[in-house]
CSV table of C-alpha atoms and ligand atoms in Angstrom, one decimal:
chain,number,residue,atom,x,y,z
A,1,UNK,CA,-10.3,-15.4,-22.2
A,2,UNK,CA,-10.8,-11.4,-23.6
A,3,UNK,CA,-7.6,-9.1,-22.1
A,4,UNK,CA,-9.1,-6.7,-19.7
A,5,UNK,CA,-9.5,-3.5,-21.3
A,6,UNK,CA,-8.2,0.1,-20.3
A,7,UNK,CA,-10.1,3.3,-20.8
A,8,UNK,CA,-7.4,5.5,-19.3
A,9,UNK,CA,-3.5,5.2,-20.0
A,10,UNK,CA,-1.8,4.5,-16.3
A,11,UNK,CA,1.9,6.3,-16.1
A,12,UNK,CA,4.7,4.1,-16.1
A,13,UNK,CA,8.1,4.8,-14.9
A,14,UNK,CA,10.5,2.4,-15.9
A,15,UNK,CA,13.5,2.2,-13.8
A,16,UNK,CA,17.0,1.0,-13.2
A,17,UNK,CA,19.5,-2.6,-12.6
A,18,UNK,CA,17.9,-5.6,-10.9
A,19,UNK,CA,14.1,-3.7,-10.5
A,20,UNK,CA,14.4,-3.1,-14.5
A,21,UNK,CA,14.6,-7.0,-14.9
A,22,UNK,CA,11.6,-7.8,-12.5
A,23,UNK,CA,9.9,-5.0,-13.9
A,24,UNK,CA,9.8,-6.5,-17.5
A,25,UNK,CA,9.2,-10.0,-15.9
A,26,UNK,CA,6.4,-8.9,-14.0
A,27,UNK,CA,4.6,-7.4,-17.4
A,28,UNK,CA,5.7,-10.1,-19.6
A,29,UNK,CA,4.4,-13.1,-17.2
A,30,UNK,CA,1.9,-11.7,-15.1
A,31,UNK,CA,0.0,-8.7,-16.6
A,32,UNK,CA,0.2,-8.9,-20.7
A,33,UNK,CA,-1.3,-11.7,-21.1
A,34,UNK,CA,-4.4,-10.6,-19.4
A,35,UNK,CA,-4.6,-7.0,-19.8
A,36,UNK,CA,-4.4,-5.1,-23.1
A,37,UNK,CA,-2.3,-2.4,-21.1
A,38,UNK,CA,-2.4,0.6,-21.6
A,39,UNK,CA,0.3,2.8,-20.2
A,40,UNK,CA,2.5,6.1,-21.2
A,41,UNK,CA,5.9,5.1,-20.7
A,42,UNK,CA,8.6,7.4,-19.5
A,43,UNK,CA,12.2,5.3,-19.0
A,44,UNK,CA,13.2,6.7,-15.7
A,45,UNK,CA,16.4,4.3,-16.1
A,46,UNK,CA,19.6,6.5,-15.4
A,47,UNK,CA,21.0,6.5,-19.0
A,48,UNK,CA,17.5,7.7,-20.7
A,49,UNK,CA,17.6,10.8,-17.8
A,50,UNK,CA,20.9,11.7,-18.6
A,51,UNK,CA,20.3,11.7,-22.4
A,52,UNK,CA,17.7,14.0,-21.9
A,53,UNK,CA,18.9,15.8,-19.0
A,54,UNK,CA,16.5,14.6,-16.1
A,55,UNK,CA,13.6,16.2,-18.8
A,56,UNK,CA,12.2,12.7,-18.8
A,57,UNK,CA,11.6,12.8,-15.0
A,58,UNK,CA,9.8,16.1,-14.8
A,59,UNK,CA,7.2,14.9,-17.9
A,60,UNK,CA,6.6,12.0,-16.0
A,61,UNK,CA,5.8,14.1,-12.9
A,62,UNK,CA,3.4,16.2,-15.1
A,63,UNK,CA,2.0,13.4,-16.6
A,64,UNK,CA,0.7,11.5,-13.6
A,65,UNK,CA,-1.0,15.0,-12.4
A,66,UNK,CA,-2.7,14.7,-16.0
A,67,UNK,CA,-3.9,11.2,-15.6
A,68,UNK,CA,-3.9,10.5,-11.8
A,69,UNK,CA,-2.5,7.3,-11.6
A,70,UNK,CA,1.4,6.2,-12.2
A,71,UNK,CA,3.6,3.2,-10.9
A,72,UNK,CA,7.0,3.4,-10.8
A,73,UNK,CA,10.0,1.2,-10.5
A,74,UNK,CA,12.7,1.8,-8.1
A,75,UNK,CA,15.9,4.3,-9.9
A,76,UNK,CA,19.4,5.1,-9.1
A,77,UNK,CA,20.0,8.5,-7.8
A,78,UNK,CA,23.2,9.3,-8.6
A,79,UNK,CA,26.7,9.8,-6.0
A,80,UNK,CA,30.0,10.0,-7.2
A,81,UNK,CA,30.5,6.2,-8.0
A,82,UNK,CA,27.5,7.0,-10.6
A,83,UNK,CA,29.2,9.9,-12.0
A,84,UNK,CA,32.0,7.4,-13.8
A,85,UNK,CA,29.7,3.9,-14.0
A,86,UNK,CA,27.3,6.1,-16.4
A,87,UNK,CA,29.4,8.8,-17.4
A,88,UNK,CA,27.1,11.1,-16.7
A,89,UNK,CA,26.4,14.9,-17.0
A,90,UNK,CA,25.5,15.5,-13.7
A,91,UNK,CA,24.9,14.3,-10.7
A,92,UNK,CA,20.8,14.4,-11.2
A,93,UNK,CA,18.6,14.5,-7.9
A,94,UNK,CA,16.8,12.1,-6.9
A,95,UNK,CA,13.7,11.6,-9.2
A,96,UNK,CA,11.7,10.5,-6.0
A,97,UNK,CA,12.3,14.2,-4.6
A,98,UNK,CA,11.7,15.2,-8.1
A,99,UNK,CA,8.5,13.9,-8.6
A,100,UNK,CA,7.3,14.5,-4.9
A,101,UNK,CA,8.4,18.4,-5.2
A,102,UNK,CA,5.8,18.3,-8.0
A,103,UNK,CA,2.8,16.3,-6.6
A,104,UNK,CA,3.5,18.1,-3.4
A,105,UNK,CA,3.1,14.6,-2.3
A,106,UNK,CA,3.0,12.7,0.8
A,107,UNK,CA,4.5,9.0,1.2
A,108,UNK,CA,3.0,6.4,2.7
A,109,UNK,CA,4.8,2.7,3.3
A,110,UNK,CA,2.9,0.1,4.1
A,111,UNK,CA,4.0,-3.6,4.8
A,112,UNK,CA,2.4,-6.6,3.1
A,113,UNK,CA,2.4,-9.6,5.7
A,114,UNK,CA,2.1,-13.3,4.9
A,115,UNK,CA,1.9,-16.5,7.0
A,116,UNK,CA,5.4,-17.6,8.1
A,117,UNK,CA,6.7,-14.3,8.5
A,118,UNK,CA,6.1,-12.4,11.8
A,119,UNK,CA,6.9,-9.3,12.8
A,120,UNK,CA,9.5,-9.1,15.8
A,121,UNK,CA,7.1,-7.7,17.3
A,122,UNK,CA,4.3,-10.5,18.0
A,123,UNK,CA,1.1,-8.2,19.2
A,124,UNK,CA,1.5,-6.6,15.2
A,125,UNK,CA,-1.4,-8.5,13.4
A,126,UNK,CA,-2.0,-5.9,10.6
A,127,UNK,CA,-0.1,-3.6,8.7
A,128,UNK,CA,1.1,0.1,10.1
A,129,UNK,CA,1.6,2.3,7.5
A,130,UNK,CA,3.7,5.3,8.0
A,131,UNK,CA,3.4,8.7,6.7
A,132,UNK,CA,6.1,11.0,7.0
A,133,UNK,CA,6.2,14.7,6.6
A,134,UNK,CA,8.7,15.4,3.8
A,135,UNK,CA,9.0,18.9,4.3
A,136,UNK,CA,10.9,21.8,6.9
A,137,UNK,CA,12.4,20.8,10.2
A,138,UNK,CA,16.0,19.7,10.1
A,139,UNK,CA,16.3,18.7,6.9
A,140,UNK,CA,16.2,22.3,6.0
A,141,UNK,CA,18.0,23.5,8.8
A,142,UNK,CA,20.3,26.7,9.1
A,143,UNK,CA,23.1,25.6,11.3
A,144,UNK,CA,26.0,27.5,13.6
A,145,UNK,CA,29.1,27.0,15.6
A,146,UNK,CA,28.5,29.6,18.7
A,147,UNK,CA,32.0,31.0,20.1
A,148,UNK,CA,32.5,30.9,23.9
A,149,UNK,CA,30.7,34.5,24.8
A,150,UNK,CA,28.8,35.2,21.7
A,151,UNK,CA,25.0,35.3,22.1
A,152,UNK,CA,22.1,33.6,20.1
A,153,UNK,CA,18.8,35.3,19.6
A,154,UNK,CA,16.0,34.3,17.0
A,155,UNK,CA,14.6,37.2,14.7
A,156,UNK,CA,12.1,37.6,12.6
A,157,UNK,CA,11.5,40.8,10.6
A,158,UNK,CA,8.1,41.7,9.6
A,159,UNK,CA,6.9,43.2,5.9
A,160,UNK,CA,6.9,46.2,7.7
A,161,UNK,CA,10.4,45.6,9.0
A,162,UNK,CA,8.8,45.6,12.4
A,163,UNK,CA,11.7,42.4,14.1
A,164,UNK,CA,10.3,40.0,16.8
A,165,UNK,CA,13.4,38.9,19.1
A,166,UNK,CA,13.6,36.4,21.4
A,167,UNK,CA,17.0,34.9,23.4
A,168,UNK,CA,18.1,31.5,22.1
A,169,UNK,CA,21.2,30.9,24.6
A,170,UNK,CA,24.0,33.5,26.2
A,171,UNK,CA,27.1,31.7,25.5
A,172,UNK,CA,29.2,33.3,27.8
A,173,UNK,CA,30.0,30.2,29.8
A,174,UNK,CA,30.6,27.7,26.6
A,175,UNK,CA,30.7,27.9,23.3
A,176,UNK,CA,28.2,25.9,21.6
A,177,UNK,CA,25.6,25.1,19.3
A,178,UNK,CA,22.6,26.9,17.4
A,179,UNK,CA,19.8,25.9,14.7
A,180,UNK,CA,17.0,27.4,13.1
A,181,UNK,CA,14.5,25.1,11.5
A,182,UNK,CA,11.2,25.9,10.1
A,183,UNK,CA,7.8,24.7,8.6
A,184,UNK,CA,4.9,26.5,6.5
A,185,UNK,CA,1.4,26.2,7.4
A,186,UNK,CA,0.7,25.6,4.1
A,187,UNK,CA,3.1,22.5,4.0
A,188,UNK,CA,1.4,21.0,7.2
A,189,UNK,CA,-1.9,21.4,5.6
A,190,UNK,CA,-0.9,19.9,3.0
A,191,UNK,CA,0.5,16.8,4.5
A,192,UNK,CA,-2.4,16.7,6.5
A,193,UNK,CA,-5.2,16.5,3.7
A,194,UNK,CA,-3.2,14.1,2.6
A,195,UNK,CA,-2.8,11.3,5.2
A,196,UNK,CA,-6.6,12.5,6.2
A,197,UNK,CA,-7.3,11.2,2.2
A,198,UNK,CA,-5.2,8.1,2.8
A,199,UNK,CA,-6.7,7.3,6.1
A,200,UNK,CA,-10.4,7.7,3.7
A,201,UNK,CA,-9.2,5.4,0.6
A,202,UNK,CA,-7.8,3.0,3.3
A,203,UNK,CA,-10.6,2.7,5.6
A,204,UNK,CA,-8.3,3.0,8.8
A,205,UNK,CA,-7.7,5.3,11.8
A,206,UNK,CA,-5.3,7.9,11.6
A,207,UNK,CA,-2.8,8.7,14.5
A,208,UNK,CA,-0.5,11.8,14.7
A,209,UNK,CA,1.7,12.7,17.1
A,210,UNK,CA,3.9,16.0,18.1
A,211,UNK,CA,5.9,16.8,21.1
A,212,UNK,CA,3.6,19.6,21.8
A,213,UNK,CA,3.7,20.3,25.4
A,214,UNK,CA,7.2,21.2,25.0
A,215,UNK,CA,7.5,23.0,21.8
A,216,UNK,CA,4.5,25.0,22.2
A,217,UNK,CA,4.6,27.4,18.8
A,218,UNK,CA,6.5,25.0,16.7
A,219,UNK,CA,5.1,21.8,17.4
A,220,UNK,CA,2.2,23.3,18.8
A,221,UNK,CA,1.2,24.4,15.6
A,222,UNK,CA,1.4,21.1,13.6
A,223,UNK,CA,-1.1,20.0,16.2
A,224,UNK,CA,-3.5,23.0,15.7
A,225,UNK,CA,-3.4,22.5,11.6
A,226,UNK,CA,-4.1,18.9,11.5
A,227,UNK,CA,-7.4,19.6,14.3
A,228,UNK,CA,-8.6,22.6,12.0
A,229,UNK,CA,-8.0,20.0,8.5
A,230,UNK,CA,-9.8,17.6,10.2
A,231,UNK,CA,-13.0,19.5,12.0
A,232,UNK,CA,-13.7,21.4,8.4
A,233,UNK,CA,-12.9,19.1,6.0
A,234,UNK,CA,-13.0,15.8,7.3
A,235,UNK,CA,-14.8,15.0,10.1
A,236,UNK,CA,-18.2,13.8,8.9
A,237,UNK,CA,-16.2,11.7,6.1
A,238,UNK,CA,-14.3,9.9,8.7
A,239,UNK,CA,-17.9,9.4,10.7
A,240,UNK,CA,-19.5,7.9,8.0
A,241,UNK,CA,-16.5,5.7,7.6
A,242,UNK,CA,-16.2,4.5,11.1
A,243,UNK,CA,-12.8,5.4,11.3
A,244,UNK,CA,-11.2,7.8,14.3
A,245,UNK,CA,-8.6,10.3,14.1
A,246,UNK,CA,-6.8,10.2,17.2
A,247,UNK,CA,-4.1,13.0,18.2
A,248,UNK,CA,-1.4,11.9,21.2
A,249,UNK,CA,2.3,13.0,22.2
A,250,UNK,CA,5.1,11.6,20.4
A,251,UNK,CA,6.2,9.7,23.0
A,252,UNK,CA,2.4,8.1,24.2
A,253,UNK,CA,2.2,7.8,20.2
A,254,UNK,CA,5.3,5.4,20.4
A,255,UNK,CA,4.5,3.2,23.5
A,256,UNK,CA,0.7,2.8,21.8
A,257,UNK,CA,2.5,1.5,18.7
A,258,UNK,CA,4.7,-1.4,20.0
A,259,UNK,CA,1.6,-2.3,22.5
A,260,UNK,CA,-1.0,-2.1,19.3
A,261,UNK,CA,-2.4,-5.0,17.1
A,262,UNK,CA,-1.6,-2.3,13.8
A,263,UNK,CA,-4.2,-2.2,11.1
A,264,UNK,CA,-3.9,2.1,11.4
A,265,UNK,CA,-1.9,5.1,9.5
A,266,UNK,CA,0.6,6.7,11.8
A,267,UNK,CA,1.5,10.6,10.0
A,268,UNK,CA,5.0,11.7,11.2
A,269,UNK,CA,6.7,14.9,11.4
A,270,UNK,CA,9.6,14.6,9.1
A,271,UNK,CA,12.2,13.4,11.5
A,272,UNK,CA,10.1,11.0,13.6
A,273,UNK,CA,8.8,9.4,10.0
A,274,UNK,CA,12.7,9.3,9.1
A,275,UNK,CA,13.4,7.0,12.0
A,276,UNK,CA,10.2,5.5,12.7
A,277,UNK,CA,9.7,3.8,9.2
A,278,UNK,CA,13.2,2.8,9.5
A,279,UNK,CA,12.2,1.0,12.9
A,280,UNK,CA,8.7,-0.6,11.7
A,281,UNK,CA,10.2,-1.8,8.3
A,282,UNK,CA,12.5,-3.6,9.9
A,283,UNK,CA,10.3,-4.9,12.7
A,284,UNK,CA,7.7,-6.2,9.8
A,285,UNK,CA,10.8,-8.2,8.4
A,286,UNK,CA,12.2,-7.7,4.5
A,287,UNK,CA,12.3,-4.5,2.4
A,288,UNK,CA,11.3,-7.0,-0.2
A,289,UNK,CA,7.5,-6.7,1.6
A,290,UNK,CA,7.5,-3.2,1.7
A,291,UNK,CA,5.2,-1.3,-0.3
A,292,UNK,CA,5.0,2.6,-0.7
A,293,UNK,CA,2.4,4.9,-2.5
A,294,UNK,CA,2.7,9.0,-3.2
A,295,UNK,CA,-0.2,10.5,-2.4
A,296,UNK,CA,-1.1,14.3,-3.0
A,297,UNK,CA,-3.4,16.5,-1.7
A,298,UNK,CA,-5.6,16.9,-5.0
A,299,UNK,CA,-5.9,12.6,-4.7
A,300,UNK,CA,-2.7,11.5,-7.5
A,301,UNK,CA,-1.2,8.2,-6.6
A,302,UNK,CA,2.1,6.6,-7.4
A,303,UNK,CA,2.5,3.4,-6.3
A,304,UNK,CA,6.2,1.9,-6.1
A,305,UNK,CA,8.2,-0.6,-3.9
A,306,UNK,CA,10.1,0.9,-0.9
A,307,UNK,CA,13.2,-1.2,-1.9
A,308,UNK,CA,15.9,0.4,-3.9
A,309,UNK,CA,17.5,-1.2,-7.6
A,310,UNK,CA,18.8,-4.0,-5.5
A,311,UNK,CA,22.4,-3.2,-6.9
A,312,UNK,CA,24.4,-6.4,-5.5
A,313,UNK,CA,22.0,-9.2,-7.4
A,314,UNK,CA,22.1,-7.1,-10.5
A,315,UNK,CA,25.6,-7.2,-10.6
A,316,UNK,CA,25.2,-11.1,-10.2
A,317,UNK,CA,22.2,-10.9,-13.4
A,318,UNK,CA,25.4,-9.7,-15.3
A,319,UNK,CA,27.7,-12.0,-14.6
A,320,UNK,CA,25.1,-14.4,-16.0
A,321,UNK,CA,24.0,-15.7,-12.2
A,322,UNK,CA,20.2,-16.3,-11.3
A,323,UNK,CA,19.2,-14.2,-8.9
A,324,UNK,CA,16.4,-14.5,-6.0
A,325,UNK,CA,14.9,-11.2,-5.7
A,326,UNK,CA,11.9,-10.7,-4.4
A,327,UNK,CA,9.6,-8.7,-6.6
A,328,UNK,CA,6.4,-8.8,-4.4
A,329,UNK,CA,6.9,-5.3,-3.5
A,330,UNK,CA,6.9,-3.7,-7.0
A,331,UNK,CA,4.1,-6.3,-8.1
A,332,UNK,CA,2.1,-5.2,-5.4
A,333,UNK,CA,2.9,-1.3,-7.2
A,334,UNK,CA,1.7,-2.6,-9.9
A,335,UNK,CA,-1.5,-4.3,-8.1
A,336,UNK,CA,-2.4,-0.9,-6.2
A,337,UNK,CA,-2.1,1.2,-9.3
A,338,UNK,CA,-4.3,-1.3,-11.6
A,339,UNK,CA,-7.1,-1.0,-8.8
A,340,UNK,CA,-6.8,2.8,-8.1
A,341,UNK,CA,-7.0,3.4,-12.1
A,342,UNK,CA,-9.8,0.9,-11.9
A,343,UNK,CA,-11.8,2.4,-9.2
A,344,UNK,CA,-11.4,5.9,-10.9
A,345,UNK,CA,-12.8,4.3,-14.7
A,346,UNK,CA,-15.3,2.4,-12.6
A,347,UNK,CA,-13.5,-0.7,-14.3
A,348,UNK,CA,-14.4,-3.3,-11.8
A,349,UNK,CA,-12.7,-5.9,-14.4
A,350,UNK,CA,-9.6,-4.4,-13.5
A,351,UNK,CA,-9.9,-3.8,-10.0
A,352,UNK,CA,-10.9,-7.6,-9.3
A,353,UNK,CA,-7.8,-8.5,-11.0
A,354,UNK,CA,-5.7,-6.9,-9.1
A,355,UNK,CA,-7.1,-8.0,-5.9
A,356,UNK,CA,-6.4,-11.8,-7.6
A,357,UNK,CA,-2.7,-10.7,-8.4
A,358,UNK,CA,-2.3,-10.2,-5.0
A,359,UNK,CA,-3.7,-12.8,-3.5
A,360,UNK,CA,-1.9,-15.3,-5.8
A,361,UNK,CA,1.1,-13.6,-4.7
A,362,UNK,CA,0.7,-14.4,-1.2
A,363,UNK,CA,-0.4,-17.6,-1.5
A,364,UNK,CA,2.8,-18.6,-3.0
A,365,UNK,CA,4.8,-17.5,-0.6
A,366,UNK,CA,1.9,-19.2,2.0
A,367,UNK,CA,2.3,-22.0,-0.3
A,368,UNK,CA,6.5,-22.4,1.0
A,369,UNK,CA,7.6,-20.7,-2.5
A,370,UNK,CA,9.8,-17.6,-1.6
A,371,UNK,CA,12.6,-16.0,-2.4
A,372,UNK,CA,16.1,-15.7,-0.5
A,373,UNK,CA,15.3,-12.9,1.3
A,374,UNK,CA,11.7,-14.5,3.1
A,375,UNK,CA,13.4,-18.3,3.4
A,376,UNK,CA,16.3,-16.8,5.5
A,377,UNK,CA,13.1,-15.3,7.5
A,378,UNK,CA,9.9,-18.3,7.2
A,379,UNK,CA,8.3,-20.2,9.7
A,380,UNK,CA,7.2,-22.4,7.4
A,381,UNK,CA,8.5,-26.1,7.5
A,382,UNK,CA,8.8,-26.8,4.0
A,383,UNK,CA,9.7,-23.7,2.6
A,384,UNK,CA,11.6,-23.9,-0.7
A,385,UNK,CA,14.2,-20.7,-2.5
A,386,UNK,CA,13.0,-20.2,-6.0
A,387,UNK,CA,15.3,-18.0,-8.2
A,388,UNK,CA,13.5,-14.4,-9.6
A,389,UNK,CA,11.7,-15.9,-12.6
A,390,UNK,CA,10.2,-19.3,-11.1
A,391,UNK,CA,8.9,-17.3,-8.3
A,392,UNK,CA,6.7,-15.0,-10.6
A,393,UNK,CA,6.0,-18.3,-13.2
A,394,UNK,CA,4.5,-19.6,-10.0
A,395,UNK,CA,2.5,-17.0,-9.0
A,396,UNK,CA,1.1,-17.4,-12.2
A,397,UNK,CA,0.4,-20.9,-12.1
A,398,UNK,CA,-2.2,-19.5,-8.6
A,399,UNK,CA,-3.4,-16.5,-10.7
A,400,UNK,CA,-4.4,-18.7,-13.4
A,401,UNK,CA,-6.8,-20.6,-11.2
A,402,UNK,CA,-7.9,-17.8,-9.8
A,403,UNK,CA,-9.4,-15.6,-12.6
B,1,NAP,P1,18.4,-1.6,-2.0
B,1,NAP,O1,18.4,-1.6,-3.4
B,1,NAP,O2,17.1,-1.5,-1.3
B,1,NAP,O3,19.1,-2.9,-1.5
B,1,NAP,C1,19.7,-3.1,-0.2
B,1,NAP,C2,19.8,-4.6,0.1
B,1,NAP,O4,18.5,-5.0,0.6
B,1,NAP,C3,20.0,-5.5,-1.1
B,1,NAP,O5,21.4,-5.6,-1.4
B,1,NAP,C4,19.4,-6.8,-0.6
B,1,NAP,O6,20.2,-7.5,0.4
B,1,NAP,C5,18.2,-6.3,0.1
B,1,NAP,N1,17.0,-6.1,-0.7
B,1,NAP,C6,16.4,-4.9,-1.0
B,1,NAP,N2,15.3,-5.2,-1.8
B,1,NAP,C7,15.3,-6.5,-2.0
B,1,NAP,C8,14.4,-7.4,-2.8
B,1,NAP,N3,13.4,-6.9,-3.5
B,1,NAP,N4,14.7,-8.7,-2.8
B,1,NAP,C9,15.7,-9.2,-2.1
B,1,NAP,N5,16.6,-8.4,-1.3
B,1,NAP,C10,16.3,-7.1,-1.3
B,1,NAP,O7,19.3,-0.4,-1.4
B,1,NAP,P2,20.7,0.1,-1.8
B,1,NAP,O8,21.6,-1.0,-2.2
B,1,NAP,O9,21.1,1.0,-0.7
B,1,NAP,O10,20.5,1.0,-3.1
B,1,NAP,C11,20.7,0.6,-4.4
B,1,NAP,C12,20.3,1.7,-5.4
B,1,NAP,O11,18.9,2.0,-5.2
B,1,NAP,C13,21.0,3.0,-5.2
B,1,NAP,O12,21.5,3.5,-6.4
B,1,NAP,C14,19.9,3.9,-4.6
B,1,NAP,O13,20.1,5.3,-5.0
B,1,NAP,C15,18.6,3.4,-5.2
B,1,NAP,N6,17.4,3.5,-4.3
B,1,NAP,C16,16.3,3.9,-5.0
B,1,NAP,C17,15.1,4.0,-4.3
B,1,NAP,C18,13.9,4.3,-5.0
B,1,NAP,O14,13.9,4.5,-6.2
B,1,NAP,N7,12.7,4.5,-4.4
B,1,NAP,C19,15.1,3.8,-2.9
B,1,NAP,C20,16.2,3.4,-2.3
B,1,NAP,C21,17.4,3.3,-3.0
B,1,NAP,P3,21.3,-8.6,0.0
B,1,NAP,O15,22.2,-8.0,-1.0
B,1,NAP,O16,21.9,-8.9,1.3
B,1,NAP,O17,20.5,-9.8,-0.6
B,2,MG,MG1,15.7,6.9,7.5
């Protein structure tokens, strides 16, 4: 058989411990021997951004604008323990907030779901992906300690130094708390084109949810956007598509969730995504199955698992122990970035290969072949553990009778 060619180099972000050694399994067993890759490598492991002082992060940032496509494996981001493992510089940020700073991006995480392993929640047939806001709100908060009789107000000074002043709390009684959070309309538009896009490429509803009726500038506001994205930019797009976008309160929004079969995008404002994909990752079962995609507003995607470098079996891999990790999540990073690069070439080659690495994923697993983490959670009956390598040997085995 001919390797599938490439006309346009995909960006690849190598990363750090245990997803390092999957990473080079993955493209040793299941993707060089069919594809003559073509890819523009930036090592995103911690040693490689410390030599060049996190440089190495930004170009790959820059480089996935250029090209539009880039898949990345899961990296360390550095705390105190770091500082002295590596011996590093400085404590470098996190090259996720890195990269989404400069793709003004938007991340959505989507569960991949098998046979054998339900959700705890049994009326959840499909996936939910969910979107979360990364910008504003309390995670750039300004924060006080109010004295017993001071007196809070909210200001806002104009260009023209004209203030607007409204009372936040008299504290004459008790002393207490205050905090000012805030959002651009920029940001929100943003984040709106892009779950609006996602909702497009995915060909599913979009839900979005604010607790408007009490927070009637701030909240109110996110609402407003997202109805103004969607009746001048959208609307007819979505039509076409058959696909709704369907605004309700936070609250409604959660109820309609737990009750709902999935198969939709639910955006979140950046606290609600913070907890909610929290709550729904778990619910779908492992962080093994967990997939995640950055999507901008001007359509760049990078595809990556939601899982972090799986520390613990890495430092079992060193001691010379076989691990069982389960690598579905970045081959399925992998998968999505083959078929967006694919559908953007008009490479249908690659795009059918990709949707036959991921279907010879899941029939292993459908098979009884799993890893640790999906044995400890099967229905299956005669479900076997296989260690990190067999597991992706045996995918293969199902690929090759696929293609
Ligand atoms: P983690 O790597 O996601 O692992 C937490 C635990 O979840 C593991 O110890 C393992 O449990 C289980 N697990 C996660 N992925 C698995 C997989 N693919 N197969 C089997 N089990 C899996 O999170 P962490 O230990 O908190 O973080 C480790 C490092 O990853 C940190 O340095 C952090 O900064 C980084 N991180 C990076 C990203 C990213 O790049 N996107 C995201 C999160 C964290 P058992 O040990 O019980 O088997
Ligand atoms: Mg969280």
């Amino acid at each position: 058989m001919d390797k599938i060619k490439m006309t346009t180099p995909l960006v690849e972000m190598d990363g750090d411990e245990m997803t390092r050694v999957l990473w080079k399994m993955i493209k040793d067993i299941l993707l060089l021997p069919y594809i003559d890759l073509k890819t523009e490598y930036y090592d995103l492991g911690l040693v490689h951004r410390n030599e060049t002082d996190d440089q190495v992060t930004l170009d790959s940032a820059y480089a996935t604008k250029k090209y539009g496509v880039a898949v990345k494996c899961a990296t360390i981001t550095p705390n105190a323990q770091r500082m002295t493992e590596y011996n590093l510089k400085e404590m470098w940020k996190s090259p996720n907030g890195t990269i989404r700073a400069i793709l003004d991006g938007t991340v959505f995480r989507k569960p991949i779901l098998v046979k054998g392993i339900l959700p705890y929640i049994p009326t959840w047939k499909k996936p939910i992906t969910i979107a979360r806001h990364a910008y504003g709100d309390i995670y750039k908060n300004t924060e006080l300690y109010a004295e017993p009789g001071s007196k809070a107000e909210l200001v806002v000074t104009g260009a023209d130094g004209q203030e607007k002043r409204a009372l936040i709390h008299d504290f004459s009684s008790s002393g207490g708390i205050v905090q000012g959070v805030h959002n651009l309309d920029e940001s929100i538009r943003s984040f709106a084109r892009a779950c609006f896009n996602f909702a497009l490429d995915q060909k599913e509803d979009l839900w979005f949810a604010t607790k408007d009726t009490i927070s009637k500038t701030y909240d109110h506001r996110f609402k407003d956007l997202f109805q103004e994205v969607f009746d001048t930019e959208y609307k007819e797009r979505f039509e076409a598509a058959g696909i709704e976008y369907f605004y309700t309160l936070i609250d409604d929004a959660v109820a309609r969730v737990v009750r709902s079969e999935g198969g939709f995008i639910w955006a979140c404002k950046n606290y609600d995504g913070d907890v909610m994909s929290d709550m729904v990752a778990t619910a779908f079962g492992s962080l093994g199955m967990m997939s995640s995609v950055l999507v901008s507003p001007d359509g760049t995607y990078e595809y990556e698992a939601a899982h972090g470098t799986v520390t613990r079996h890495y430092y079992r891999h060193l001691k010379g122990e076989k691990t069982s990790t389960n690598s579905i999540a970045t081959l399925f990073a992998w998968s999505g970035a083959l078929r967006k690069r694919g559908e953007l070439d008009g490479n249908t080659e690659l795009m059918d290969f990709a949707d036959k690495l991921e279907q010879a994923s899941i029939q292993t697993i459908e098979d009884g072949i799993m890893t640790g983490d999906l044995t400890q959670l099967s229905t299956l009956e005669n479900k076997v553990t296989v260690n990190s390598e067999d597991f992706l040997l045996e995918i293969n085995r199902r690929l090759q009778k696929l293609l």
